[in-house]
Coordinates of C-alpha atoms in Angstrom, one line a residue:
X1 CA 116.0 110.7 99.1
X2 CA 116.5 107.0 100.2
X3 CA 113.8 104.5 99.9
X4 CA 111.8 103.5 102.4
X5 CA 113.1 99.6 103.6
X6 CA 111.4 97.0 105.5
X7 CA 112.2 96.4 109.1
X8 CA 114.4 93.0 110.0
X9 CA 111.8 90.4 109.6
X10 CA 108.7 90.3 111.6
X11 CA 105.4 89.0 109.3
X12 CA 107.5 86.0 108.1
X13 CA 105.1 83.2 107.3
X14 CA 107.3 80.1 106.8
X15 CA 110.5 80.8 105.0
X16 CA 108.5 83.8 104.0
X17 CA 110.8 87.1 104.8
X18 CA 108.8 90.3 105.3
X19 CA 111.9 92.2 103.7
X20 CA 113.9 92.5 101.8
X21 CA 111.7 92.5 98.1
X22 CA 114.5 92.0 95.2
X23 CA 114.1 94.5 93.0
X24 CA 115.7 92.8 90.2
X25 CA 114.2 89.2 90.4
X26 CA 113.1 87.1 87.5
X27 CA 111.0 88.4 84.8
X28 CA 107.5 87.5 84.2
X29 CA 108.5 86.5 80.5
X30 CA 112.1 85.2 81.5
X31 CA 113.1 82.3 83.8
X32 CA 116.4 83.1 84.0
X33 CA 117.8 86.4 82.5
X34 CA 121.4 85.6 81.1
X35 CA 122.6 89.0 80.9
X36 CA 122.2 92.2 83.9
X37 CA 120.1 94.7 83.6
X38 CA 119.8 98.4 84.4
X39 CA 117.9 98.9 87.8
X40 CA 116.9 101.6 89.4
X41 CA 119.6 102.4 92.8
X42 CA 117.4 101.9 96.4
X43 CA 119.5 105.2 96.8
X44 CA 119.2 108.8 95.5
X45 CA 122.0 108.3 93.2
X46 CA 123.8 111.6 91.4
X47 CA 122.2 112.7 88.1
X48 CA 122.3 110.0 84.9
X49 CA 124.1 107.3 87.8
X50 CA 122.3 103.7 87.8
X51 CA 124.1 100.6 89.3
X52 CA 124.6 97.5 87.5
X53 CA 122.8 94.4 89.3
X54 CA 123.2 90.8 88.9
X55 CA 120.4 89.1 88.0
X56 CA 119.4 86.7 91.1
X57 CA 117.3 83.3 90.1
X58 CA 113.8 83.4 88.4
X59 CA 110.9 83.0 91.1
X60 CA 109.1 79.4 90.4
X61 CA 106.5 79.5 88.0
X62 CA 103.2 78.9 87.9
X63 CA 102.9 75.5 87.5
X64 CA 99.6 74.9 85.2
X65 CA 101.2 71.9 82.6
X66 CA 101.6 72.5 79.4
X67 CA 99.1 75.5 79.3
X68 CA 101.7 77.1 81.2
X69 CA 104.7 75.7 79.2
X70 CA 103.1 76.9 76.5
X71 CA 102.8 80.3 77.9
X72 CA 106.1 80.8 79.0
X73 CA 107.5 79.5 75.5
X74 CA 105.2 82.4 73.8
X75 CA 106.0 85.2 75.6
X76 CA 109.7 84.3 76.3
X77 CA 109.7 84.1 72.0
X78 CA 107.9 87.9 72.4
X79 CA 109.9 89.0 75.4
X80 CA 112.9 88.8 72.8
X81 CA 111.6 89.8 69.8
X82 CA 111.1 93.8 68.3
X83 CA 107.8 94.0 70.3
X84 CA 109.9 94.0 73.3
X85 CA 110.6 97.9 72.7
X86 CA 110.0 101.4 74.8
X87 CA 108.1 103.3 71.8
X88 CA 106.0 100.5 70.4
X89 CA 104.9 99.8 73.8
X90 CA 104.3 102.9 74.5
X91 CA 102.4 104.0 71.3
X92 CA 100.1 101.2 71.3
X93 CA 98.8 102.1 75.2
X94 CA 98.4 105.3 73.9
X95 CA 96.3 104.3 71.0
X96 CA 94.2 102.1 73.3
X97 CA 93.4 104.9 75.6
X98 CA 92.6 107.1 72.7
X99 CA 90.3 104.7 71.1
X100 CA 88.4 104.5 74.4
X101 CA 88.5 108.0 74.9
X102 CA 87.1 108.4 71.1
X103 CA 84.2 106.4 72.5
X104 CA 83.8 108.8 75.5
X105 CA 84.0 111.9 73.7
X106 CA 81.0 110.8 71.0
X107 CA 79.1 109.3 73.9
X108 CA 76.2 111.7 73.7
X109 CA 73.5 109.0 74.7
X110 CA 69.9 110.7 74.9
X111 CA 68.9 107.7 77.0
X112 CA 69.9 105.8 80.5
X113 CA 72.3 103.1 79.7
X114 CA 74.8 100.5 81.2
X115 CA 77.1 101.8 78.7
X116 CA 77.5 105.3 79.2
X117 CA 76.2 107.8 81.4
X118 CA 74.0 110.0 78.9
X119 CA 75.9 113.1 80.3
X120 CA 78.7 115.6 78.4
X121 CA 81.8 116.3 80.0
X122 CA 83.5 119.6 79.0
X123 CA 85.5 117.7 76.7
X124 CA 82.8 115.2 75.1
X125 CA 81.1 118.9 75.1
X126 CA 83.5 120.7 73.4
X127 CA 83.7 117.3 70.9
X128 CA 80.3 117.6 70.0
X129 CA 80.4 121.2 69.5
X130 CA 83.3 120.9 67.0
X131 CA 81.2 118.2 65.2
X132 CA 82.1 114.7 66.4
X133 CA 80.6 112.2 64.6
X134 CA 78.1 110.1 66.3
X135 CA 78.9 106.5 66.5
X136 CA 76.4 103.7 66.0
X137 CA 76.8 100.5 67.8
X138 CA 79.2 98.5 66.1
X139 CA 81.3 101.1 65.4
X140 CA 81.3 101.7 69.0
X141 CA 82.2 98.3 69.5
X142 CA 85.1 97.5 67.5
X143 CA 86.4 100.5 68.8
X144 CA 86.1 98.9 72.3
X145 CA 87.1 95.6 71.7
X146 CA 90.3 97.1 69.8
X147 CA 91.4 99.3 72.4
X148 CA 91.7 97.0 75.2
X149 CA 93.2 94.5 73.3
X150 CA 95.8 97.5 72.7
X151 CA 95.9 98.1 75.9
X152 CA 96.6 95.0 77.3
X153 CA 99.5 94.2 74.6
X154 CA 101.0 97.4 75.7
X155 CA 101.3 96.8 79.1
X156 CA 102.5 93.4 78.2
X157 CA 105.3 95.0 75.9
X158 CA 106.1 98.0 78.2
X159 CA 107.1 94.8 81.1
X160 CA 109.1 93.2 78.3
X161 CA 110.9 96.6 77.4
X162 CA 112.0 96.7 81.2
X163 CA 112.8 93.0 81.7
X164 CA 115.1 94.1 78.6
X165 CA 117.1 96.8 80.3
X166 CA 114.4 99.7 79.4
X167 CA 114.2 101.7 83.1
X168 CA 112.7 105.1 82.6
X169 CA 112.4 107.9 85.6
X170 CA 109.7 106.5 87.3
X171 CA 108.8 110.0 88.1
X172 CA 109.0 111.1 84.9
X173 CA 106.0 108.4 84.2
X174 CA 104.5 109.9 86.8
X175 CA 103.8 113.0 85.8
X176 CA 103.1 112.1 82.7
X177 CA 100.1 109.6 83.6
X178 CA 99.3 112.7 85.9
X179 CA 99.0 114.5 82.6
X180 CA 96.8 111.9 80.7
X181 CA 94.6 111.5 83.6
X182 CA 94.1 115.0 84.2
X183 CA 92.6 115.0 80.6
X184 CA 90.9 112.2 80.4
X185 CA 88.8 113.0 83.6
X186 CA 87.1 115.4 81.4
X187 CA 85.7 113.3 79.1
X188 CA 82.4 111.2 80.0
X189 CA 83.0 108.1 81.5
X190 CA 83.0 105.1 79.2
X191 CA 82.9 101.3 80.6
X192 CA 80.1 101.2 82.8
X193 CA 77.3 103.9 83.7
X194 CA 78.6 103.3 87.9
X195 CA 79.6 106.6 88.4
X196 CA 75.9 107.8 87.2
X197 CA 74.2 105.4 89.9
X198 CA 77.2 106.9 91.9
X199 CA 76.0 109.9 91.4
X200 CA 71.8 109.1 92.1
X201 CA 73.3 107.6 95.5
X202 CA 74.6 111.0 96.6
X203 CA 71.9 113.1 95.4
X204 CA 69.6 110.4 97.5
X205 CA 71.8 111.6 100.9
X206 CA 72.0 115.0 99.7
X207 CA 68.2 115.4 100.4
X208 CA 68.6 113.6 103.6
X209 CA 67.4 110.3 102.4
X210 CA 69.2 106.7 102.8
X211 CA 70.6 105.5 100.2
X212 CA 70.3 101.5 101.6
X213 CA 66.5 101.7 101.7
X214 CA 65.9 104.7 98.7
X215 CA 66.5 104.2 95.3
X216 CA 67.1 106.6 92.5
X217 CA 63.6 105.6 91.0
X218 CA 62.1 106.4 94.7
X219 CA 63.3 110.7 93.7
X220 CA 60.8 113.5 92.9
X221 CA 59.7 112.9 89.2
X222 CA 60.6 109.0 88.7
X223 CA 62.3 108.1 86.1
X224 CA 62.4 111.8 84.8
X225 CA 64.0 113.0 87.8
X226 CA 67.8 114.6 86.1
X227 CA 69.5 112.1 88.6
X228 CA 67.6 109.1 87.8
X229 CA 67.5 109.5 84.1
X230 CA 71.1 109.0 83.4
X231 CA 71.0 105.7 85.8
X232 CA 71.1 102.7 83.6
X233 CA 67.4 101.0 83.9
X234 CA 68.4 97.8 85.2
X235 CA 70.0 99.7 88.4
X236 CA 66.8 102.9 89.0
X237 CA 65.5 100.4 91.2
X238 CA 68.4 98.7 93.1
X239 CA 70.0 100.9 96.6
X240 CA 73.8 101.2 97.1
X241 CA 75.8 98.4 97.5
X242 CA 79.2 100.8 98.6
X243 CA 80.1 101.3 101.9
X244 CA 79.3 104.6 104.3
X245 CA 82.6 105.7 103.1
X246 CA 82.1 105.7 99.5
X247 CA 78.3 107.0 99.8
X248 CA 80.2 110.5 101.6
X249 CA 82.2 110.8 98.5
X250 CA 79.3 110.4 96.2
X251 CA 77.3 113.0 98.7
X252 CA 79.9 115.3 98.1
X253 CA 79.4 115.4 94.6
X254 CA 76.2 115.5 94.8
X255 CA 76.6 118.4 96.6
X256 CA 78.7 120.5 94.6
X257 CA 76.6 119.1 91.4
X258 CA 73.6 120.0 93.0
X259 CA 70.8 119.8 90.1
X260 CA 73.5 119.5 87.9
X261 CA 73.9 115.6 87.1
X262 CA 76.7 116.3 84.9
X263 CA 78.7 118.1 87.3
X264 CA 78.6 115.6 90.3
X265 CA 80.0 112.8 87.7
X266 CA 82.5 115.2 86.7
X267 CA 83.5 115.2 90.2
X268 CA 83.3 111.7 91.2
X269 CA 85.6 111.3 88.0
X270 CA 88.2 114.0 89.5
X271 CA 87.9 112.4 92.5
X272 CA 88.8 108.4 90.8
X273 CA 91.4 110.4 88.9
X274 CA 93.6 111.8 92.2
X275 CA 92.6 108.6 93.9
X276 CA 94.2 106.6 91.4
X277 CA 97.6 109.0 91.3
X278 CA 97.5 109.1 95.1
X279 CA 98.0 105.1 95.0
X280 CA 100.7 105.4 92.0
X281 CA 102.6 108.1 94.3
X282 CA 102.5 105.9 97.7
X283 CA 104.2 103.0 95.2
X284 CA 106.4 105.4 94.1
X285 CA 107.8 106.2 97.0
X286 CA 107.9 103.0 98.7
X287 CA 108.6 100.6 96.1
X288 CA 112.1 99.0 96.3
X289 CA 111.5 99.1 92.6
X290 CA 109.6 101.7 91.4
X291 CA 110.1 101.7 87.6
X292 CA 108.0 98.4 87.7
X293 CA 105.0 99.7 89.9
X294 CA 104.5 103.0 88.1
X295 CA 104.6 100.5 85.1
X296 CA 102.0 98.4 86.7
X297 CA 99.7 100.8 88.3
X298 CA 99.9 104.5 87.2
X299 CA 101.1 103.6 83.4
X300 CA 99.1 100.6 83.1
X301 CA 96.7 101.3 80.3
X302 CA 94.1 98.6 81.4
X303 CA 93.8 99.9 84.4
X304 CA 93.8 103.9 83.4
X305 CA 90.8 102.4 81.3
X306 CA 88.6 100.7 84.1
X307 CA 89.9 103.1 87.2
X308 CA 90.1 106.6 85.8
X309 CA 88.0 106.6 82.4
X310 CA 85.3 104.2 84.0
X311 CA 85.1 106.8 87.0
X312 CA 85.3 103.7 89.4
X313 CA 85.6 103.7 93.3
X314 CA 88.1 100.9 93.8
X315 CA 90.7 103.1 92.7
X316 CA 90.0 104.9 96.3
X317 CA 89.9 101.2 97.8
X318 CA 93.5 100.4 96.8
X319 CA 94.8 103.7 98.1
X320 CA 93.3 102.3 101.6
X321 CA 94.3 99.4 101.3
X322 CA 97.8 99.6 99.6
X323 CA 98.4 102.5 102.8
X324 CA 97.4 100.0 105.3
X325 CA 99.8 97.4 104.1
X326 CA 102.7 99.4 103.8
X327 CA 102.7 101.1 107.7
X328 CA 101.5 97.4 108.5
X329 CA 105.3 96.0 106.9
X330 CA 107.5 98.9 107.3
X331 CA 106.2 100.0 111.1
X332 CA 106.0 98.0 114.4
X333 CA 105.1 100.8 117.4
X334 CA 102.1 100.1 119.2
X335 CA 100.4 103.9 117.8
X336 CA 101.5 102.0 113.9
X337 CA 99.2 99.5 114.8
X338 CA 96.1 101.4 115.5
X339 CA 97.1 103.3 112.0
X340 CA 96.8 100.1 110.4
X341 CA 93.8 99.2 112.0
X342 CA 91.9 102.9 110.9
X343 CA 93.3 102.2 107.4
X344 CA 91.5 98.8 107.4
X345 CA 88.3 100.1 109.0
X346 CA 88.2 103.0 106.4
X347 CA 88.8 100.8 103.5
X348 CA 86.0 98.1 104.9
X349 CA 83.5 101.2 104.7
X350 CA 84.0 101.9 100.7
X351 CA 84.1 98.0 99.9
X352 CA 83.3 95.1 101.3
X353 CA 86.2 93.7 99.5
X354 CA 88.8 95.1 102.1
X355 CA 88.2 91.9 104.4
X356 CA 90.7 90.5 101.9
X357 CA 93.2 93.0 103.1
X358 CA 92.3 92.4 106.6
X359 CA 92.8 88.8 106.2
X360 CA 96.3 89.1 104.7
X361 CA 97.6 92.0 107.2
X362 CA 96.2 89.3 110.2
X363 CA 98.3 86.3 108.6
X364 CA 102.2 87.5 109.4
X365 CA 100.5 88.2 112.5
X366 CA 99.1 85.1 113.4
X367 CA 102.4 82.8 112.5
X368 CA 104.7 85.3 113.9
X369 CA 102.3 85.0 117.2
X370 CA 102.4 88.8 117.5
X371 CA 99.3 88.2 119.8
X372 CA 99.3 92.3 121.3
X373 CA 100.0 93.4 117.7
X374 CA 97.3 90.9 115.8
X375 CA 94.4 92.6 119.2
X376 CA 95.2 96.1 118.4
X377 CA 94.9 96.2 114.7
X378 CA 91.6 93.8 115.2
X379 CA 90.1 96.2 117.8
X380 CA 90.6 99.1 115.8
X381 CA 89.9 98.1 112.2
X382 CA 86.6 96.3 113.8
X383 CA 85.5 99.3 115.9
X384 CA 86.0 101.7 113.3
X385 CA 83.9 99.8 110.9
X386 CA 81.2 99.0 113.1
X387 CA 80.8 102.7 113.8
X388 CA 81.3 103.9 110.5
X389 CA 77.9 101.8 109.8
X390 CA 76.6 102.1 112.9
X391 CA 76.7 106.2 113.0
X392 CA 75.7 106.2 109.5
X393 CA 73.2 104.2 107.8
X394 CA 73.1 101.2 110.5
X395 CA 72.8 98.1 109.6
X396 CA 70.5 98.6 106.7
X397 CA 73.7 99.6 104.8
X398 CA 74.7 95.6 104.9
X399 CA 71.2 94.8 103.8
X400 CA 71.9 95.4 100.2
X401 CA 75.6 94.1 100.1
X402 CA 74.0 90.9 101.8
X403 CA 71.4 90.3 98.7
X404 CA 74.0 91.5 95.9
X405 CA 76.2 88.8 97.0
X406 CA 74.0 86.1 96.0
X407 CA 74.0 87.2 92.6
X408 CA 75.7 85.5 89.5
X409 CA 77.2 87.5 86.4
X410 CA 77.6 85.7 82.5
X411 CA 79.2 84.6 81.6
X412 CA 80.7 81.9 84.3
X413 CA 81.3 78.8 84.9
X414 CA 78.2 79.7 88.0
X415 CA 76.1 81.2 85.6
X416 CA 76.6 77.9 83.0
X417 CA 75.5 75.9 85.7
X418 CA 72.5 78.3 86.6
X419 CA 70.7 78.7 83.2
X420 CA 71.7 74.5 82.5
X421 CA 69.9 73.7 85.8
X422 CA 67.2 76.1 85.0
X423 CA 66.7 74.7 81.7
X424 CA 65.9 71.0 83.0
X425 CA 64.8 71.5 86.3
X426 CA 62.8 74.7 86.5
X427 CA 63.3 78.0 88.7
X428 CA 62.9 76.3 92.2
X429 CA 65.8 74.0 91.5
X430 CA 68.2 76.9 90.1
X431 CA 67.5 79.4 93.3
X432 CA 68.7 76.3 95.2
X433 CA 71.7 75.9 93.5
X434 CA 72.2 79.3 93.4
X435 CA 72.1 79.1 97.4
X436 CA 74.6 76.8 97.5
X437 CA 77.2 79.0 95.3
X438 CA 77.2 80.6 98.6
X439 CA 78.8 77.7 100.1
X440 CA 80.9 76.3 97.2
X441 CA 82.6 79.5 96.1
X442 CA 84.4 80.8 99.6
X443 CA 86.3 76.7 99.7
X444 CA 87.4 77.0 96.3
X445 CA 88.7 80.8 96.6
X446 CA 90.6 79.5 100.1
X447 CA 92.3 76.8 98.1
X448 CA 93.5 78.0 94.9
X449 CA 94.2 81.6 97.0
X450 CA 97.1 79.2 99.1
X451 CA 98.3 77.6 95.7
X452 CA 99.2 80.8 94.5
X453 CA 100.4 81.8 98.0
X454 CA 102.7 79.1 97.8
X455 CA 103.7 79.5 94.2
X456 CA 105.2 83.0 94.4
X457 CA 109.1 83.5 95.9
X458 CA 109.8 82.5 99.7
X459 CA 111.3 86.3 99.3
X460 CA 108.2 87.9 99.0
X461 CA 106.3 89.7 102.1
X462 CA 103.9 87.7 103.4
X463 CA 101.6 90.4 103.7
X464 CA 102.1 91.6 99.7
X465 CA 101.5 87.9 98.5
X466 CA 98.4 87.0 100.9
X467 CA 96.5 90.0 99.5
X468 CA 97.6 89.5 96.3
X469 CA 96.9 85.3 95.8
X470 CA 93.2 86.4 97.9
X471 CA 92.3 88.8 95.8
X472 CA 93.1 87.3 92.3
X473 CA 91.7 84.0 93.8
X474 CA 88.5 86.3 94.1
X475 CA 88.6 87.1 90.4
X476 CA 88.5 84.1 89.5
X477 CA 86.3 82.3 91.9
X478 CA 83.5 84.5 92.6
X479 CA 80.4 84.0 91.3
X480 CA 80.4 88.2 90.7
X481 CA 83.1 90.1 88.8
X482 CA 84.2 92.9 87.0
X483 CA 87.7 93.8 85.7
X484 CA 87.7 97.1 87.6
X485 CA 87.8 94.3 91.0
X486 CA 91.0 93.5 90.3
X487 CA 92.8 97.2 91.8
X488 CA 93.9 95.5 95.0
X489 CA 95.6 93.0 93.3
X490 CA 97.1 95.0 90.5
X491 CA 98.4 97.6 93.3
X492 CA 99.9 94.6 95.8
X493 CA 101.5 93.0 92.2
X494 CA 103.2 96.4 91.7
X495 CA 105.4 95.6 95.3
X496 CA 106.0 92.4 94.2
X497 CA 109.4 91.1 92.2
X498 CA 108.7 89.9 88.3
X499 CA 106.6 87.1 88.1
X500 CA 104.5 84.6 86.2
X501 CA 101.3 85.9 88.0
X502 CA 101.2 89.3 86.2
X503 CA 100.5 87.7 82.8
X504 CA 97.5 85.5 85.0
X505 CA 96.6 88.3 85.8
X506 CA 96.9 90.8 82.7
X507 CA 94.9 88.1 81.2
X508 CA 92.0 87.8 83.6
X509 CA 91.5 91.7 83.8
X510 CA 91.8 91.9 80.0
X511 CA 89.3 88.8 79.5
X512 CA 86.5 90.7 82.1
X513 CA 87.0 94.4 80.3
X514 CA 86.3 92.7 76.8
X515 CA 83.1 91.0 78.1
X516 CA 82.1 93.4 80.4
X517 CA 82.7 96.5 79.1
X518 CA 79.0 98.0 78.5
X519 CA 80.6 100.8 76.9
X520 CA 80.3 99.6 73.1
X521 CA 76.6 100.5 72.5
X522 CA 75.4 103.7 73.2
X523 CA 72.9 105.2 71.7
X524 CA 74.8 108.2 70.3
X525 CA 72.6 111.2 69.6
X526 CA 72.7 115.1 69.7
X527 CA 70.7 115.1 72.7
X528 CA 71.6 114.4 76.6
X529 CA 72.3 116.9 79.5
X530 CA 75.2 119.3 78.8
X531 CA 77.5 121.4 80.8

């Protein structure tokens, strides 16, 4: 079955083709290959047939001095070395999966925590029953710190593998992460306890309550309610944050758990699983070169870690938002353009983050002066989020998201600035600075978003770059951020050619799951709420 192409090309920003995505560009370790590689055809090609490509030129790098020099030099050293193999790769992303999933299947946490929802799995259950052994904190956290350092080299050698002529079935790797995810889903999440205040949220709507206004602390019983007991304590108190969208997922597990915590978080994580393989199988079947976006998304151990074992809901956000872009590139019919504009409205109500998306889809648009085709998609994707909140929760839904968004995580650069001001000047004068994070932040995100616009290939869709620069911009800029924020970049990098971004990038999810992991100190104990 052929790929799908892009049309001739109509979101070109500049000398910015929407077509037309080489499948064999530079590496992100090499500048300039000096010998072809093995590529997967564009074409269903006969059985064991591949065709021989010549390299074309390296995309410019990232230009960042000698930090970058630097960088380049390492990993070009690396790219070339014995690391630079299928089966080391591959063994150590297994091992960093397994030492995270070690952690989930002795997480048998009596109390609430950040860490790990105090809940058994069937697999952490069948663990325990066959004697785990408990694991104290530091155990717990060198385990954690390990593993996504493991994880992060793996993906790093699994890109260098391919750069070297390593191009496995993509579907084979497919079905394979299908395999590990439909294990590890079974196991309780490890990370971040999200999917247990997940979980609170739909039990809230189940009983007909609002999520926006009524917190998990706010159910029958308190604090020993079975819902609001395996909430982290810092959160019993705070509503949802998530779009109307997301809260109908988590009401669905809610209602098939029913007074059975354990059993709505094993569904929210069966639902993060298939979200997360739905994205892998659009890429893999609209990629121009899908051996490198399974590699990025569905065999990326990083993100298998934060998506699928943390039980997140962004995974279900890129699948939005990674559909929208591709009918918004490969389709031009007036009918393609109210699809689009659902897909955007949809995605706006699980995350606020999907104005990102938006933005980027608009662009093309916008320099192209595809004025009936830029109204439709508006219309649509702003009707269909105004009346997924306004025939839901109204406009206390945006109450929440609105507060949140003032908030500053350690450690930043913000938060530096925050506790230093604090420190000298007192609380007044850090809420006003804190206030004006507001205004600083958005600039700053605008500006280094175009740098990195304009630093990846002319060849690259406008639409894949603009989401892609915005949304790693975001990373880096905002004020709040976690490493499981970074799906809509990671699943717009998977459509791009090689480039020096995905180490950027590797390195910025990898620096945000090592300090915000939460999932190194439970309290590990026989005790909790079991299937």
């Amino acid at each position: 079955m052929a790929l799908l192409v892009d049309p001739p090309s109509r979101d070109s920003a500049g000398e910015r083709p929407s077509g037309e995505v080489p499948s064999d560009a530079s590496d992100e370790a090499d500048a300039v290959p000096e010998s072809p590689v093995i590529t997967e055809p564009l074409l269903e090609s006969g059985p064991g047939e591949a065709e021989l490509t010549e390299p074309k030129l390296a995309e410019p790098p990232l230009t960042g001095g000698r930090v970058e020099a630097l960088m380049g030099e390492l990993i070009r050293v690396l790219s070339h070395s014995r690391l630079a193999r299928p089966l080391p790769a591959v063994i150590l992303s297994a091992l960093g999966m397994a030492g995270v999933a070690v952690n989930g299947l002795c997480a048998t946490a009596p109390q609430p925590s950040v860490a790990t929802p105090p809940v058994l799995l069937p697999l952490t259950s069948v663990a325990r029953d066959l004697g785990a052994r408990h694991l104290n904190d530091l155990a717990a956290n060198v385990i954690m710190y390990v593993s996504i350092t493991l994880c992060c080299l793996g993906l790093a050698m699994m890109l260098w593998a391919n750069s070297r002529g390593w191009s496995p079935s993509p579907r084979k790797v497919f079905w394979t992460a299908a395999g590990a995810v439909a294990v590890l889903v079974n196991i309780t999440p490890v990370g971040s306890g999200d999917v247990a205040s997940y979980a609170a949220y739909g039990r809230i709507a189940a009983l007909g309550q609002n999520p926006y206004t009524f917190t998990p602390l706010m159910l029958h019983g308190g604090r020993h309610n079975p819902y609001t007991e395996i909430v982290g304590v810092k959160w019993q108190n705070t509503p949802s944050v998530y779009g109307p969208v997301a809260t109908w997922t988590h009401l669905l597990a809610a209602w098939i758990g029913g007074a059975k915590p354990w059993l709505a978080i094993w569904v929210l994580m069966i639902m993060a699983g298939a979200a997360f393989l739905a994205t892998g199988y659009v890429l893999l079947r609209t990629a121009e070169n899908p051996v490198r976006a399974v590699l990025l998304w569905v065999a990326n151990p990083l993100l298998i870690v934060e998506l699928v074992m943390g039980g997140h809901l962004n995974g279900l956000l890129a699948l939005a938002a990674i559909a929208a872009i591709v009918v918004s590139r490969r389709c031009a019919r007036p009918w393609h353009d109210l699809v689009v504009g659902l897909l955007v409205g949809i995605a706006g109500g699980i995350k606020i983050d999907a104005a990102f998306v938006a933005l980027a889809i608009a662009i093309p648009l916008i320099h192209d002066r595809a004025w009936a085709r830029l109204v439709r998609t508006s219309v649509v994707a702003v009707v269909t989020t105004v009346c997924l909140y306004a025939f839901s929760y109204g406009i206390t839904a945006l109450e929440p998201m609105r507060q949140f968004s003032k908030l500053v995580i350690s450690p930043t650069l913000w938060r530096l600035v925050q506790v230093t001001v604090q420190h000298y000047y007192g609380d007044h004068a850090e809420a006003t600075v804190s206030s004006t994070f507001g205004f600083i932040w958005p600039p700053l995100l605008l500006l280094l978003a175009w740098y990195l616009y304009n630093r990846l290939s002319p060849d690259v869709p406008t639409v894949l770059a603009a989401t892609c620069a915005l949304t790693f911009a975001w990373m880096v800029v905002a004020p709040w951020q976690l490493p499981w924020y970074s799906s809509i970049a990671w699943v717009t990098l998977a459509l791009l050619p090689r480039n020096s971004l995905t180490r950027w990038l590797t390195i910025a999810t990898g620096a945000l799951a090592l300090m915000h992991f939460n999932g190194g100190q439970p309290t590990n104990q026989q005790t909790g709420p079991t299937p």
